Short mmCIF file of C-alpha atoms in Angstrom, two decimals:
data_model
loop_
_atom_site.label_atom_id
_atom_site.label_comp_id
_atom_site.label_asym_id
_atom_site.label_seq_id
_atom_site.Cartn_x
_atom_site.Cartn_y
_atom_site.Cartn_z
CA UNK A 20 -88.90 -68.29 -163.94
CA UNK A 21 -91.04 -67.75 -166.86
CA UNK A 22 -89.96 -64.92 -169.46
CA UNK A 23 -93.06 -63.77 -171.61
CA UNK A 24 -92.78 -64.71 -175.30
CA UNK A 25 -90.83 -61.74 -176.92
CA UNK A 26 -92.12 -60.43 -180.24
CA UNK A 27 -89.03 -59.48 -182.37
CA UNK A 28 -89.57 -55.80 -183.09
CA UNK A 29 -88.69 -55.60 -186.53
CA UNK A 30 -90.98 -58.58 -187.17
CA UNK A 31 -93.33 -59.10 -184.58
CA UNK A 32 -95.38 -61.91 -185.99
CA UNK A 33 -92.33 -64.05 -184.85
CA UNK A 34 -92.11 -64.63 -181.31
CA UNK A 35 -89.14 -65.75 -179.01
CA UNK A 36 -89.35 -67.77 -176.38
CA UNK A 37 -86.20 -67.16 -173.95
CA UNK A 38 -85.69 -69.29 -170.70
CA UNK A 39 -84.15 -67.41 -167.54
CA UNK A 40 -80.45 -67.43 -167.28
CA UNK A 41 -78.90 -69.74 -164.70
CA UNK A 42 -75.99 -70.14 -162.69
CA UNK A 43 -74.52 -72.46 -165.81
CA UNK A 44 -75.08 -69.43 -168.18
CA UNK A 45 -73.58 -66.96 -165.63
CA UNK A 46 -70.32 -69.23 -165.47
CA UNK A 47 -70.33 -69.58 -169.18
CA UNK A 48 -70.02 -65.83 -169.81
CA UNK A 49 -67.85 -65.05 -166.72
CA UNK A 50 -64.91 -64.34 -169.00
CA UNK A 51 -66.53 -62.05 -171.58
CA UNK A 52 -64.34 -60.35 -173.91
CA UNK A 53 -65.49 -56.51 -174.70
CA UNK A 54 -63.64 -56.77 -178.21
CA UNK A 55 -66.30 -59.43 -179.06
CA UNK A 56 -69.41 -58.09 -177.71
CA UNK A 57 -71.47 -58.51 -180.86
CA UNK A 58 -70.06 -62.11 -181.35
CA UNK A 59 -71.00 -63.17 -177.67
CA UNK A 60 -74.57 -61.17 -178.08
CA UNK A 61 -75.07 -63.82 -181.14
CA UNK A 62 -74.00 -66.77 -179.33
CA UNK A 63 -75.69 -65.70 -175.62
CA UNK A 64 -79.25 -64.65 -177.52
CA UNK A 65 -79.15 -68.09 -179.19
CA UNK A 66 -78.34 -70.21 -176.46
CA UNK A 67 -81.02 -68.40 -174.22
CA UNK A 68 -83.56 -69.50 -176.70
CA UNK A 69 -86.13 -72.50 -176.42
CA UNK A 70 -86.90 -74.15 -179.55
CA UNK A 71 -87.22 -73.52 -182.34
CA UNK A 72 -84.16 -71.28 -182.58
CA UNK A 73 -84.37 -68.29 -184.58
CA UNK A 74 -80.49 -67.02 -185.19
CA UNK A 75 -80.24 -63.58 -183.44
CA UNK A 76 -77.45 -63.01 -186.17
CA UNK A 77 -80.24 -62.06 -188.45
CA UNK A 78 -82.17 -59.82 -186.04
CA UNK A 79 -81.45 -56.23 -186.37
CA UNK A 80 -79.34 -54.39 -183.90
CA UNK A 81 -82.40 -53.18 -182.31
CA UNK A 82 -83.89 -56.38 -182.07
CA UNK A 83 -81.02 -57.76 -180.51
CA UNK A 84 -80.77 -54.71 -177.65
CA UNK A 85 -84.18 -55.26 -177.19
CA UNK A 86 -83.98 -58.76 -176.43
CA UNK A 87 -81.25 -58.42 -174.04
CA UNK A 88 -83.38 -56.11 -172.09
CA UNK A 89 -86.35 -58.35 -172.04
CA UNK A 90 -84.34 -61.04 -170.61
CA UNK A 91 -82.92 -58.70 -168.09
CA UNK A 92 -85.84 -57.07 -166.69
CA UNK A 93 -87.95 -60.68 -166.98
CA UNK A 94 -85.62 -62.29 -164.75
CA UNK A 95 -84.45 -60.00 -162.18
CA UNK A 96 -86.95 -59.03 -159.27
CA UNK A 97 -85.08 -55.36 -159.52
CA UNK A 98 -84.31 -54.26 -162.79
CA UNK A 99 -82.34 -51.18 -161.79
CA UNK A 100 -79.17 -49.46 -163.14
CA UNK A 101 -77.42 -46.77 -161.82
CA UNK A 102 -76.04 -44.23 -164.03
CA UNK A 103 -73.60 -40.98 -163.66
CA UNK A 104 -73.74 -37.97 -165.71
CA UNK A 105 -72.68 -34.19 -165.47
CA UNK A 106 -75.69 -31.93 -164.95
CA UNK A 107 -75.19 -29.12 -167.39
CA UNK A 108 -77.67 -27.23 -165.05
CA UNK A 109 -75.88 -27.33 -161.97
CA UNK A 110 -72.60 -28.26 -163.30
CA UNK A 111 -72.47 -30.89 -160.66
CA UNK A 112 -72.22 -35.13 -160.96
CA UNK A 113 -75.66 -36.64 -160.47
CA UNK A 114 -76.19 -40.62 -159.94
CA UNK A 115 -79.45 -41.40 -161.73
CA UNK A 116 -81.24 -44.86 -160.62
CA UNK A 117 -83.53 -46.12 -163.24
CA UNK A 118 -85.89 -48.63 -163.12
CA UNK A 119 -85.31 -50.43 -166.63
CA UNK A 120 -88.97 -51.78 -166.77
CA UNK A 121 -89.69 -48.14 -167.54
CA UNK A 122 -88.35 -48.38 -171.19
CA UNK A 123 -90.99 -50.83 -171.77
CA UNK A 124 -92.94 -47.44 -172.81
CA UNK A 125 -90.66 -46.54 -175.39
CA UNK A 126 -90.63 -49.49 -177.18
CA UNK A 127 -92.20 -49.87 -180.62
CA UNK A 128 -92.86 -52.89 -183.01
CA UNK A 129 -93.08 -52.28 -187.00
CA UNK A 130 -96.39 -52.49 -188.68
CA UNK A 131 -94.28 -52.45 -192.29
CA UNK A 132 -91.92 -54.72 -193.87
CA UNK A 133 -88.56 -54.08 -192.16
CA UNK A 134 -87.01 -52.31 -195.35
CA UNK A 135 -87.65 -50.12 -198.10
CA UNK A 136 -87.11 -50.16 -201.89
CA UNK A 137 -84.84 -47.05 -203.54
CA UNK A 138 -83.26 -46.18 -206.83
CA UNK A 139 -80.10 -44.51 -206.59
CA UNK A 140 -77.70 -44.44 -209.54
CA UNK A 141 -74.35 -45.88 -209.39
CA UNK A 142 -71.67 -44.02 -212.05
CA UNK A 143 -75.08 -43.11 -213.77
CA UNK A 144 -76.54 -46.31 -214.19
CA UNK A 145 -79.90 -46.88 -212.41
CA UNK A 146 -79.83 -49.17 -209.50
CA UNK A 147 -82.58 -50.52 -207.08
CA UNK A 148 -81.19 -50.65 -203.56
CA UNK A 149 -83.04 -52.08 -200.48
CA UNK A 150 -82.29 -50.40 -197.61
CA UNK A 151 -82.47 -52.36 -194.06
CA UNK A 152 -81.52 -51.97 -190.68
CA UNK A 153 -78.22 -53.11 -189.62
CA UNK A 154 -78.26 -56.68 -188.59
CA UNK A 155 -76.27 -58.70 -186.28
CA UNK A 156 -73.84 -60.11 -188.74
CA UNK A 157 -73.25 -56.56 -190.20
CA UNK A 158 -72.53 -55.79 -186.56
CA UNK A 159 -69.81 -58.62 -186.41
CA UNK A 160 -68.14 -57.10 -189.16
CA UNK A 161 -68.29 -53.38 -187.83
CA UNK A 162 -67.12 -54.71 -184.68
CA UNK A 163 -63.80 -56.22 -186.52
CA UNK A 164 -63.41 -53.23 -188.35
CA UNK A 165 -63.41 -51.30 -185.33
CA UNK A 166 -61.10 -53.16 -183.66
CA UNK A 167 -58.45 -52.54 -186.60
CA UNK A 168 -59.00 -48.55 -186.54
CA UNK A 169 -55.59 -46.77 -186.31
CA UNK A 170 -55.14 -44.58 -183.25
CA UNK A 171 -57.34 -41.58 -182.71
CA UNK A 172 -53.94 -39.51 -183.09
CA UNK A 173 -52.90 -41.49 -186.26
CA UNK A 174 -52.94 -39.12 -189.14
CA UNK A 175 -54.86 -42.21 -190.98
CA UNK A 176 -57.44 -42.14 -188.10
CA UNK A 177 -59.67 -39.85 -190.18
CA UNK A 178 -59.59 -41.72 -193.43
CA UNK A 179 -60.29 -44.95 -191.26
CA UNK A 180 -63.44 -43.59 -189.99
CA UNK A 181 -64.51 -42.46 -193.26
CA UNK A 182 -64.18 -46.20 -194.46
CA UNK A 183 -65.81 -47.54 -191.45
CA UNK A 184 -68.75 -45.17 -192.05
CA UNK A 185 -69.36 -46.46 -195.63
CA UNK A 186 -68.99 -50.10 -194.61
CA UNK A 187 -71.89 -49.16 -192.05
CA UNK A 188 -73.59 -47.72 -195.04
CA UNK A 189 -73.29 -51.05 -197.30
CA UNK A 190 -74.55 -53.15 -194.18
CA UNK A 191 -77.61 -51.19 -194.15
CA UNK A 192 -78.27 -51.98 -197.96
CA UNK A 193 -78.84 -55.05 -200.17
CA UNK A 194 -79.05 -55.23 -204.00
CA UNK A 195 -81.13 -57.95 -205.90
CA UNK A 196 -77.78 -59.43 -207.51
CA UNK A 197 -75.79 -59.89 -204.36
CA UNK A 198 -73.68 -62.81 -204.16
CA UNK A 199 -74.71 -65.37 -201.78
CA UNK A 200 -71.86 -65.01 -199.19
CA UNK A 201 -72.40 -62.30 -196.81
CA UNK A 202 -69.25 -60.68 -196.68
CA UNK A 203 -68.64 -60.56 -200.34
CA UNK A 204 -71.87 -59.25 -200.62
CA UNK A 205 -71.02 -56.46 -198.29
CA UNK A 206 -67.76 -55.92 -199.81
CA UNK A 207 -69.13 -55.36 -203.33
CA UNK A 208 -71.44 -53.21 -202.06
CA UNK A 209 -68.74 -51.23 -200.38
CA UNK A 210 -66.61 -51.08 -203.48
CA UNK A 211 -69.75 -49.94 -205.41
CA UNK A 212 -70.82 -46.97 -202.95
CA UNK A 213 -66.73 -45.72 -202.87
CA UNK A 214 -67.40 -45.34 -206.71
CA UNK A 215 -70.41 -43.08 -206.58
CA UNK A 216 -70.42 -39.64 -207.62
CA UNK A 217 -69.84 -37.66 -204.66
CA UNK A 218 -73.14 -34.87 -204.26
CA UNK A 219 -75.25 -36.80 -207.27
CA UNK A 220 -75.25 -40.24 -206.13
CA UNK A 221 -73.76 -40.90 -202.81
CA UNK A 222 -75.26 -37.86 -200.65
CA UNK A 223 -78.71 -39.10 -201.98
CA UNK A 224 -78.00 -42.54 -200.90
CA UNK A 225 -76.91 -41.45 -197.15
CA UNK A 226 -79.97 -39.45 -197.16
CA UNK A 227 -82.25 -42.07 -197.71
CA UNK A 228 -80.70 -44.59 -195.55
CA UNK A 229 -81.03 -42.23 -192.70
CA UNK A 230 -84.64 -41.61 -193.78
CA UNK A 231 -84.83 -45.37 -193.37
CA UNK A 232 -83.78 -45.28 -190.11
CA UNK A 233 -85.95 -42.96 -188.91
CA UNK A 234 -89.01 -44.39 -190.68
CA UNK A 235 -88.28 -48.23 -189.43
CA UNK A 236 -87.70 -47.05 -185.69
CA UNK A 237 -88.41 -50.15 -183.69
CA UNK A 238 -87.32 -51.58 -180.21
CA UNK A 239 -86.14 -49.54 -177.33
CA UNK A 240 -85.68 -45.89 -177.91
CA UNK A 241 -81.91 -45.55 -178.98
CA UNK A 242 -79.71 -44.10 -181.46
CA UNK A 243 -76.96 -45.82 -183.51
CA UNK A 244 -73.99 -44.18 -184.94
CA UNK A 245 -70.73 -45.81 -185.99
CA UNK A 246 -72.38 -49.20 -184.97
CA UNK A 247 -72.60 -48.35 -181.42
CA UNK A 248 -75.90 -47.71 -179.53
CA UNK A 249 -77.11 -45.11 -176.64
CA UNK A 250 -79.79 -45.69 -174.63
CA UNK A 251 -82.54 -42.77 -174.63
CA UNK A 252 -83.54 -42.51 -170.82
CA UNK A 253 -86.51 -40.69 -169.29
CA UNK A 254 -85.52 -37.06 -168.27
CA UNK A 255 -83.88 -36.58 -165.03
CA UNK A 256 -84.67 -33.62 -162.82
CA UNK A 257 -81.59 -31.86 -161.44
CA UNK A 258 -81.26 -32.60 -157.93
CA UNK A 259 -79.71 -28.75 -157.10
CA UNK A 260 -82.81 -26.89 -158.79
CA UNK A 261 -85.20 -24.93 -156.91
CA UNK A 262 -88.40 -26.36 -155.84
CA UNK A 263 -90.85 -25.99 -158.28
CA UNK A 264 -88.45 -25.51 -161.33
CA UNK A 265 -88.75 -28.04 -164.60
CA UNK A 266 -85.04 -28.20 -164.83
CA UNK A 267 -84.43 -31.95 -166.64
CA UNK A 268 -81.72 -33.74 -168.63
CA UNK A 269 -82.14 -36.25 -170.95
CA UNK A 270 -79.57 -38.89 -170.58
CA UNK A 271 -77.89 -40.78 -173.67
CA UNK A 272 -76.00 -43.70 -172.25
CA UNK A 273 -74.21 -46.36 -173.76
CA UNK A 274 -75.61 -49.58 -174.34
CA UNK A 275 -73.05 -51.86 -173.12
CA UNK A 276 -74.20 -55.88 -173.95
CA UNK A 277 -71.92 -56.99 -171.44
CA UNK A 278 -74.00 -55.22 -168.75
CA UNK A 279 -77.24 -57.11 -170.01
CA UNK A 280 -75.30 -60.68 -169.78
CA UNK A 281 -75.09 -62.40 -166.60
CA UNK A 282 -71.94 -63.53 -165.37
CA UNK A 283 -70.71 -64.84 -161.92
CA UNK A 284 -67.47 -64.61 -160.04
CA UNK A 285 -65.91 -67.50 -157.93
CA UNK A 286 -65.14 -64.64 -155.33
CA UNK A 287 -68.86 -64.16 -155.00
CA UNK A 288 -69.14 -67.55 -153.49
CA UNK A 289 -66.34 -67.15 -150.77
CA UNK A 290 -66.88 -68.32 -147.22
CA UNK A 291 -65.81 -65.63 -145.25
CA UNK A 292 -67.12 -67.31 -142.23
#
């Protein structure tokens, strides 16, 4: 099965060629470790490419999620997923069968460079920042940080989440004098952000990062918070609504990479005859 070339949403001039998942691919990912979601996603997207290989660790999170969806819908005869949700109109549980082909209508490609430059001081010193969407490499770091967060009932949880959020901000920035090593550069920016004046420096930087994320929206329609993604699905009509009533719910569902990466289980091939 041929999969159409995939234009990278953040850089549509780059087209990636994927092959359809094989049985061998599915066996390889049968023991998917959810705690290594992002690392496995990078390995999968790279292994599915036909040469030349574009390292998906350098793609934005939106690129990566959209690529997983692209392979999924273009390699299945019936790419439907069922989502359960609590309807706020009738207070009942509903199931929504979503044809993921429909999400193609929400995909956007950037027509500008996937970054913006801005000046925000650090300790009163003028500093030129490059603001950009989170990449796969950044998502790898956040995944490791999330695994080490204290339990929600732990007194240290709130402080841990604050550090996690600052790390996420640091990973959406770059500086002209960044060290070459990715982790070293990210840690340095983290420390710089920690040292910023709260109201006059940090708050403006956060606002500009949020504006950048809005202005550089690309790929599938989704929201990204604390390093996790949620698909925004088409509005679903309440199944108990009166005839003619326009009562709908917009679904925000977790985008779980493992649901889009093929796997195979030995029991599927059991001979029951």
